[in-house]
Tab-separated table of C-alpha atoms (C1' of nucleotides) in Angstrom:
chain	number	residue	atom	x	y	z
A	79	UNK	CA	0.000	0.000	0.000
A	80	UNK	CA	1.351	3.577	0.929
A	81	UNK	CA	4.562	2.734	3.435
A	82	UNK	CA	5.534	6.370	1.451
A	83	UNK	CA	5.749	9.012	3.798
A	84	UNK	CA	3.132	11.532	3.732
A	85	UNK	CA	3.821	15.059	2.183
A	86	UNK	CA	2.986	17.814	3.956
A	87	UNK	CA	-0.673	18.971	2.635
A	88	UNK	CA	-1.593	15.486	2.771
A	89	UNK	CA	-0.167	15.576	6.413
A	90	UNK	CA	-2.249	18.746	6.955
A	91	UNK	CA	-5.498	17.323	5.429
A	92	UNK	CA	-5.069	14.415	7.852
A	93	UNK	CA	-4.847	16.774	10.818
A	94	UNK	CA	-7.735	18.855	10.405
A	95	UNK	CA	-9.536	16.090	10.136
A	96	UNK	CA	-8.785	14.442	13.272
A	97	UNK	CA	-10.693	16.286	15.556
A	98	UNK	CA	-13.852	15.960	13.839
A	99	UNK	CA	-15.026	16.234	10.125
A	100	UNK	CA	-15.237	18.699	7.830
A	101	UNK	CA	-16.157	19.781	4.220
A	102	UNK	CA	-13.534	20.957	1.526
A	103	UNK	CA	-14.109	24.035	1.797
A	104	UNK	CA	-13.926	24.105	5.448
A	105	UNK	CA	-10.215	22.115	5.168
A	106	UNK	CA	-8.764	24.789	3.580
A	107	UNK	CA	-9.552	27.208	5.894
A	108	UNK	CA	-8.542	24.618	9.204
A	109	UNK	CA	-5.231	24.039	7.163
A	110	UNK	CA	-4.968	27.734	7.003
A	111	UNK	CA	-5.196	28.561	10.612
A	112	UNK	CA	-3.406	25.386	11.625
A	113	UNK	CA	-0.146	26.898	9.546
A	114	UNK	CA	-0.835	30.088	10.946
A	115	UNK	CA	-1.905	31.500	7.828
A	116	UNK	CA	0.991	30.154	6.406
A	117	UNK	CA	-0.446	26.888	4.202
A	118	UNK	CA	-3.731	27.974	1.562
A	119	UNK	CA	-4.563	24.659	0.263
A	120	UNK	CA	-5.126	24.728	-3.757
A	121	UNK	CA	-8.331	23.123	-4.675
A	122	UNK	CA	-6.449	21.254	-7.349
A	123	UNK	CA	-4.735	19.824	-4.099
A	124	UNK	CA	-7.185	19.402	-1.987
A	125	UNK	CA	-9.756	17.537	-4.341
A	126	UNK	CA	-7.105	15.730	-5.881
A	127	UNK	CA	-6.173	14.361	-2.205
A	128	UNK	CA	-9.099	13.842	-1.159
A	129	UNK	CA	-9.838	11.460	-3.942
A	130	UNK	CA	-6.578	9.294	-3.012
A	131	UNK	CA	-7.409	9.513	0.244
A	132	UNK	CA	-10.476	7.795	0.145
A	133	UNK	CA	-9.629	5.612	-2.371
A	134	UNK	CA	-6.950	4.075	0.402
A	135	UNK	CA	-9.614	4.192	2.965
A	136	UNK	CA	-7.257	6.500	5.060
A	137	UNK	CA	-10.925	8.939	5.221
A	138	UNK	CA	-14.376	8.357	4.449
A	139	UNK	CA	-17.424	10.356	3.565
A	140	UNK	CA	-19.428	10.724	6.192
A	141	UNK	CA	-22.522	12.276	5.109
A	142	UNK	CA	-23.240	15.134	2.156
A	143	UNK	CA	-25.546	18.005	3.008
A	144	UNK	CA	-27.021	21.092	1.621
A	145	UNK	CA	-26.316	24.325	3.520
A	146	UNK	CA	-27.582	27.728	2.377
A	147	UNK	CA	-28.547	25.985	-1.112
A	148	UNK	CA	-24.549	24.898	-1.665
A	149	UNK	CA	-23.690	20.908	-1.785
A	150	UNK	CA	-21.505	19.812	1.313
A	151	UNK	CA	-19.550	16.741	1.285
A	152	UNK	CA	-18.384	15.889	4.751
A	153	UNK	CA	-14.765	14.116	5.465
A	154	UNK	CA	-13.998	12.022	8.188
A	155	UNK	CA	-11.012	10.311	9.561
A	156	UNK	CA	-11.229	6.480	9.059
A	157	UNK	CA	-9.444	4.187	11.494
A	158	UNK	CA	-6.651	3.563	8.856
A	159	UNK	CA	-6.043	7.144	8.397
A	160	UNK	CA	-5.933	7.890	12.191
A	161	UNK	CA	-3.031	5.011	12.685
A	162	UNK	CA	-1.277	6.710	9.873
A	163	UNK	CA	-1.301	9.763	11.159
A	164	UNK	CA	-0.502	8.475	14.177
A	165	UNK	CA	2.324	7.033	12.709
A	166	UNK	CA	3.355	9.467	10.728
A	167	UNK	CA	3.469	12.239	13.295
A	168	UNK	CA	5.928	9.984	15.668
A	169	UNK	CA	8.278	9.427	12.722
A	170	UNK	CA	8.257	12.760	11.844
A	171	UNK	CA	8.905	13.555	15.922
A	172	UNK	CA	12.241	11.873	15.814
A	173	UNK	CA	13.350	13.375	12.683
A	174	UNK	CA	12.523	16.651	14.052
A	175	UNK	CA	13.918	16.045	17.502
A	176	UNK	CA	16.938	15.154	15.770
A	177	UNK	CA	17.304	17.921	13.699
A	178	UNK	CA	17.067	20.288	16.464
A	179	UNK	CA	19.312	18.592	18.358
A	180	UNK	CA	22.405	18.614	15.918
A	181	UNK	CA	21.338	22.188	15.209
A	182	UNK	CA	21.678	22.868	18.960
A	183	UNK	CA	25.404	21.448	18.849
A	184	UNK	CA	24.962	18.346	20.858
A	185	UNK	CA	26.295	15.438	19.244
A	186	UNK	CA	23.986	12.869	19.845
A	187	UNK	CA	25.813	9.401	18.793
A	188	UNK	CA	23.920	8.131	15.575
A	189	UNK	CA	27.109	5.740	15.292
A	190	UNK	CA	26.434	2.415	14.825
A	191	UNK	CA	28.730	-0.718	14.289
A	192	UNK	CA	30.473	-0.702	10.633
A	193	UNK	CA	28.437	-2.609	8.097
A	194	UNK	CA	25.005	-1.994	9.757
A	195	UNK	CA	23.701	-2.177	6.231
A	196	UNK	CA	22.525	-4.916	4.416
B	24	UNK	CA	13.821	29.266	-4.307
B	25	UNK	CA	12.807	27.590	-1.571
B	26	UNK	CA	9.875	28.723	0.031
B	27	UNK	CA	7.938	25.143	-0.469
B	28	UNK	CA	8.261	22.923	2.367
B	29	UNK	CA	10.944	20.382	2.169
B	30	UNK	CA	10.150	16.536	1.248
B	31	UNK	CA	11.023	14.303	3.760
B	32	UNK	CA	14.376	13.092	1.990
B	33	UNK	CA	15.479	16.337	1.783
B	34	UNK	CA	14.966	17.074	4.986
B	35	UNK	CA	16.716	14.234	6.469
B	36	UNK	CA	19.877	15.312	4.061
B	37	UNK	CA	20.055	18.476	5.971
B	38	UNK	CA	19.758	16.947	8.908
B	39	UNK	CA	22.383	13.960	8.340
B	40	UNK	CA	24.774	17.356	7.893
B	41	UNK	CA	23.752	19.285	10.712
B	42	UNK	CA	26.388	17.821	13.070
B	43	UNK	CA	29.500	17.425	10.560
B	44	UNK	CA	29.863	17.334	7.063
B	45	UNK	CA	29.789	13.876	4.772
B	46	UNK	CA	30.132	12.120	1.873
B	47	UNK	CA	27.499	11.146	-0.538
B	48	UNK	CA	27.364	7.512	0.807
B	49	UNK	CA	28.226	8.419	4.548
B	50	UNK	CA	25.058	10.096	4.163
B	51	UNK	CA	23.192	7.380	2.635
B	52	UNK	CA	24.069	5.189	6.298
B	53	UNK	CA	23.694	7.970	8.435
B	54	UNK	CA	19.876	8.743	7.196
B	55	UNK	CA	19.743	4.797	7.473
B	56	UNK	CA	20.973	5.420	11.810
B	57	UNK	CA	18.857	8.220	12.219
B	58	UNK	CA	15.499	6.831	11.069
B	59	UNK	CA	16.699	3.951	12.173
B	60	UNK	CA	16.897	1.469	9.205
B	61	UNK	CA	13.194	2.689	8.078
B	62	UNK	CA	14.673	5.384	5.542
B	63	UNK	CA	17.219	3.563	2.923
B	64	UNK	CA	17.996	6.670	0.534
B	65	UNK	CA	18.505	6.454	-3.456
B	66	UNK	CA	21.310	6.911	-5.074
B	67	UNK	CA	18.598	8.968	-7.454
B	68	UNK	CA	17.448	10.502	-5.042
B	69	UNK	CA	20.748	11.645	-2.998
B	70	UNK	CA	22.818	12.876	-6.105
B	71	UNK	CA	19.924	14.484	-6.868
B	72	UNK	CA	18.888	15.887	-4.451
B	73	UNK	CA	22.692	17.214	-4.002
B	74	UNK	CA	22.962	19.615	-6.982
B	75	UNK	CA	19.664	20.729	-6.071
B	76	UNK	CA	21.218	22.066	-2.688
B	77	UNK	CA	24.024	22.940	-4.236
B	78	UNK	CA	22.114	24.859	-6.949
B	79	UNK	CA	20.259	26.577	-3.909
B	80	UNK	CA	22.963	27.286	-1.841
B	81	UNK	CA	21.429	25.304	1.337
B	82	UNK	CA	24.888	23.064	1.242
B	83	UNK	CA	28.203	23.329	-0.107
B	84	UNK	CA	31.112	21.134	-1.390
B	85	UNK	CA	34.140	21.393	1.334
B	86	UNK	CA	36.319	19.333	-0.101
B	87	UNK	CA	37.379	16.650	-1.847
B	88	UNK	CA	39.471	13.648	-1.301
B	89	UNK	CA	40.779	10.154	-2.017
B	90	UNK	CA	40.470	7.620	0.595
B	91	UNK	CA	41.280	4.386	0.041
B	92	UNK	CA	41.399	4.616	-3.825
B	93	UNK	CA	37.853	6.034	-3.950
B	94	UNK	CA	37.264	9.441	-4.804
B	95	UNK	CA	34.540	11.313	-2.464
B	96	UNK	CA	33.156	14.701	-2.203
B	97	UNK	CA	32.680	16.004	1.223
B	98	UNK	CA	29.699	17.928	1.510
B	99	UNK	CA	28.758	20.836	4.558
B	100	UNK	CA	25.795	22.810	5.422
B	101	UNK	CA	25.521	26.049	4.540
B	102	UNK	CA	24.558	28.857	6.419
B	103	UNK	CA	21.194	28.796	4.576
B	104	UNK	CA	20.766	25.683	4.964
B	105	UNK	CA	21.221	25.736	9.039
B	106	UNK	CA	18.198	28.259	8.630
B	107	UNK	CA	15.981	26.748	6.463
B	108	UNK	CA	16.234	23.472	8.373
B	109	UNK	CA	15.942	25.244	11.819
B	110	UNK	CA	13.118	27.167	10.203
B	111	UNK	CA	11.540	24.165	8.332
B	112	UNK	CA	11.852	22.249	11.743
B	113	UNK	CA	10.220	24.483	14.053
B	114	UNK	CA	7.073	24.463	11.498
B	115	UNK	CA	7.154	20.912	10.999
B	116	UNK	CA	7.224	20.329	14.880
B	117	UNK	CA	3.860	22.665	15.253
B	118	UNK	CA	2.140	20.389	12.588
B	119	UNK	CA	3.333	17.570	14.525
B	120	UNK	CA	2.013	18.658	17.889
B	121	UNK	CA	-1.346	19.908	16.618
B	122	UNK	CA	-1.601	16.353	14.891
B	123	UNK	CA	-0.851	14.888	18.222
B	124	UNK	CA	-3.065	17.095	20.433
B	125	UNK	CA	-6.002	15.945	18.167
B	126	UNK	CA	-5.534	12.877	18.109
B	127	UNK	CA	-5.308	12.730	21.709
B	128	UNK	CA	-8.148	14.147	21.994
B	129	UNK	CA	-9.673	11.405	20.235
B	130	UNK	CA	-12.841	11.616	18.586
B	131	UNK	CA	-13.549	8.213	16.655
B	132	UNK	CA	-15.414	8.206	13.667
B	133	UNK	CA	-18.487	6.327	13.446
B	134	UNK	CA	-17.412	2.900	11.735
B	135	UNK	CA	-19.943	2.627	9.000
B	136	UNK	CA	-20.517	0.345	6.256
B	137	UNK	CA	-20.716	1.749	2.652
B	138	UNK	CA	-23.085	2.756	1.517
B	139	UNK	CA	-24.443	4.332	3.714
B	140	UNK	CA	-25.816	7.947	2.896
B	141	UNK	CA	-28.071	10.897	4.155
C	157	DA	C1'	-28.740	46.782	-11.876
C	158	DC	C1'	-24.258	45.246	-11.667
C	159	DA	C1'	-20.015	43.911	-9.549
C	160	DT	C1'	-17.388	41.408	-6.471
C	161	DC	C1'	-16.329	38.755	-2.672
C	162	DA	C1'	-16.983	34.493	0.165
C	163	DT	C1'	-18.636	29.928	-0.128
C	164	DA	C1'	-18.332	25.500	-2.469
C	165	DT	C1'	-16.914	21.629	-5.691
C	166	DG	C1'	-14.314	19.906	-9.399
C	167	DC	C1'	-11.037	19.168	-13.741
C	168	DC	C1'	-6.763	19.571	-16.310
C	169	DG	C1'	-1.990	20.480	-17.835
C	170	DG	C1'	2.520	21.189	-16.233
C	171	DT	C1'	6.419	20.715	-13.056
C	172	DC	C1'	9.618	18.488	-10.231
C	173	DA	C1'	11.165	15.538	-6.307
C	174	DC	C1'	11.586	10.997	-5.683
C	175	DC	C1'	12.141	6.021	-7.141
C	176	DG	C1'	14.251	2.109	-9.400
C	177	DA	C1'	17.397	0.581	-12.547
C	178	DT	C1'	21.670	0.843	-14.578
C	179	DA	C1'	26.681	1.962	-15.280
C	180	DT	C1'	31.348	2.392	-13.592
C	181	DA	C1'	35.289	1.500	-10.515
C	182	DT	C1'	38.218	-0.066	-6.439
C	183	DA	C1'	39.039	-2.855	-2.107
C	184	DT	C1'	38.146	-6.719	0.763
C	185	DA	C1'	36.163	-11.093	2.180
C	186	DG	C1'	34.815	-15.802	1.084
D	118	DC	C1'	36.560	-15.258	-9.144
D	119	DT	C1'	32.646	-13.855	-7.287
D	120	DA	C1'	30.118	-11.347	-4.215
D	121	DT	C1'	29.746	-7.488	-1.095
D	122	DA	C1'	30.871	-2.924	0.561
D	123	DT	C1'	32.384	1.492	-0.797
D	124	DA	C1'	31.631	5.378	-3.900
D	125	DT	C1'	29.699	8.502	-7.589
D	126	DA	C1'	26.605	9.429	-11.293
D	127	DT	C1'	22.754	9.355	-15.023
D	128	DC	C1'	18.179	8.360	-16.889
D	129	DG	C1'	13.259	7.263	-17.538
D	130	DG	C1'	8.967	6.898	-15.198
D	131	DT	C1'	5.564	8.090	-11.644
D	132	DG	C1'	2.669	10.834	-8.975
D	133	DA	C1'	1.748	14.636	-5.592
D	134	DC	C1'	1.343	19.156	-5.831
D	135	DC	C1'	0.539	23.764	-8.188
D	136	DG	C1'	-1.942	27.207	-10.789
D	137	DG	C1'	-5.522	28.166	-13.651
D	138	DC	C1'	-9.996	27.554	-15.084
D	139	DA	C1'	-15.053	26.432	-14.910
D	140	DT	C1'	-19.376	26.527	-12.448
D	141	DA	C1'	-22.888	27.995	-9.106
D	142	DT	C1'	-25.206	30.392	-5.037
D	143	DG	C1'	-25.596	33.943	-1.297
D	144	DA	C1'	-24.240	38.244	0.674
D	145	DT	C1'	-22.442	42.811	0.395
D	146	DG	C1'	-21.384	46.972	-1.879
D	147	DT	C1'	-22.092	50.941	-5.255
DNA sequence: ACATCATATGCCGGTCACCGATATATATAG
DNA sequence: CTATATATATCGGTGACCGGCATATGATGT
């Protein structure tokens, strides 16, 4: 399946979605103020990801609605996509936590014993 | 330039620098310790990716030298590129809490069969 | 009346980072 | 003498993402 990391719009979609669901529409504006205002999710992205991301069960649609005479689709988290996120955020964790610390100046030992690879 | 967030490759280049500079394939096992044996980077993708920080200016070639019979080119991070990763970290690491916070704050979705629609 | 912004979904062409394979070369272990 | 580890490099293919475009309604402004 997808053992590929995630990238990080697809990372974003995940977490605004995993406190409860939301439309499109309403994504891009959660991604927005997650990012700080930094991250405006292109529709061409967000459609397009959405689309995969059902497709590998990671969301689901959880119901569609009409609001104010405009179509709603509403996204949920599935169980798959809530391990992977899961997942994903405590890989990502480590990479970070390392990052900072070799930026910091501490040498953490990453050494290992020659001919650790296969 | 370089105002897109960095793939996860990329980033763990930068970060496989951040203490002391290395070779192309020193790099290759030290991504392999720090994500420790779940990241086995390309040859593809390292060379690659590289020139692309070269190009950039996010890493630079310090010098080069024969060890051994085989010719290697030791590679350093940049100034810019001690920025953009400390920059790239500290954003990545507010995703990755906010992801974490939400999901802890768990909110399961209701586990329906398809097919099923308002 | 007309314009324009916010809401809302969706498609399509292009780009580029990454992947997998392949090529080349030396040193060491079996 | 063959395989593995070390070491660099190129190339074609894939797919996520980007930017633009199309479409439609409701609200606000002039």
């Amino acid at each position: 399946m997808t053992d590929r990391p995630l990238q990080e719009p697809t990372l974003l979609l995940l977490t605004a979605l995993a406190d409860e669901p939301r439309h499109g529409y309403g994504l891009i504006q959660e991604i927005d103020a997650i990012s700080q205002g930094r991250v405006r999710m292109r529709t061409g992205t967000l459609y397009g990801a959405l689309d995969r991301l059902l497709q590998q069960g990671l969301i689901q649609v959880e119901r569609e609605e009409i609001v104010d005479g405009r179509a709603r689709k509403v996204y949920a988290l599935a169980e798959a996509g809530r391990s992977v996120l899961a997942a994903e955020a405590e890989r990502l964790r480590a990479v970070v936590d390392e990052a900072e610390r070799r930026l910091a100046g501490h040498r953490a030992p990453a050494t290992r014993p020659k001919g650790a690879l296969a």
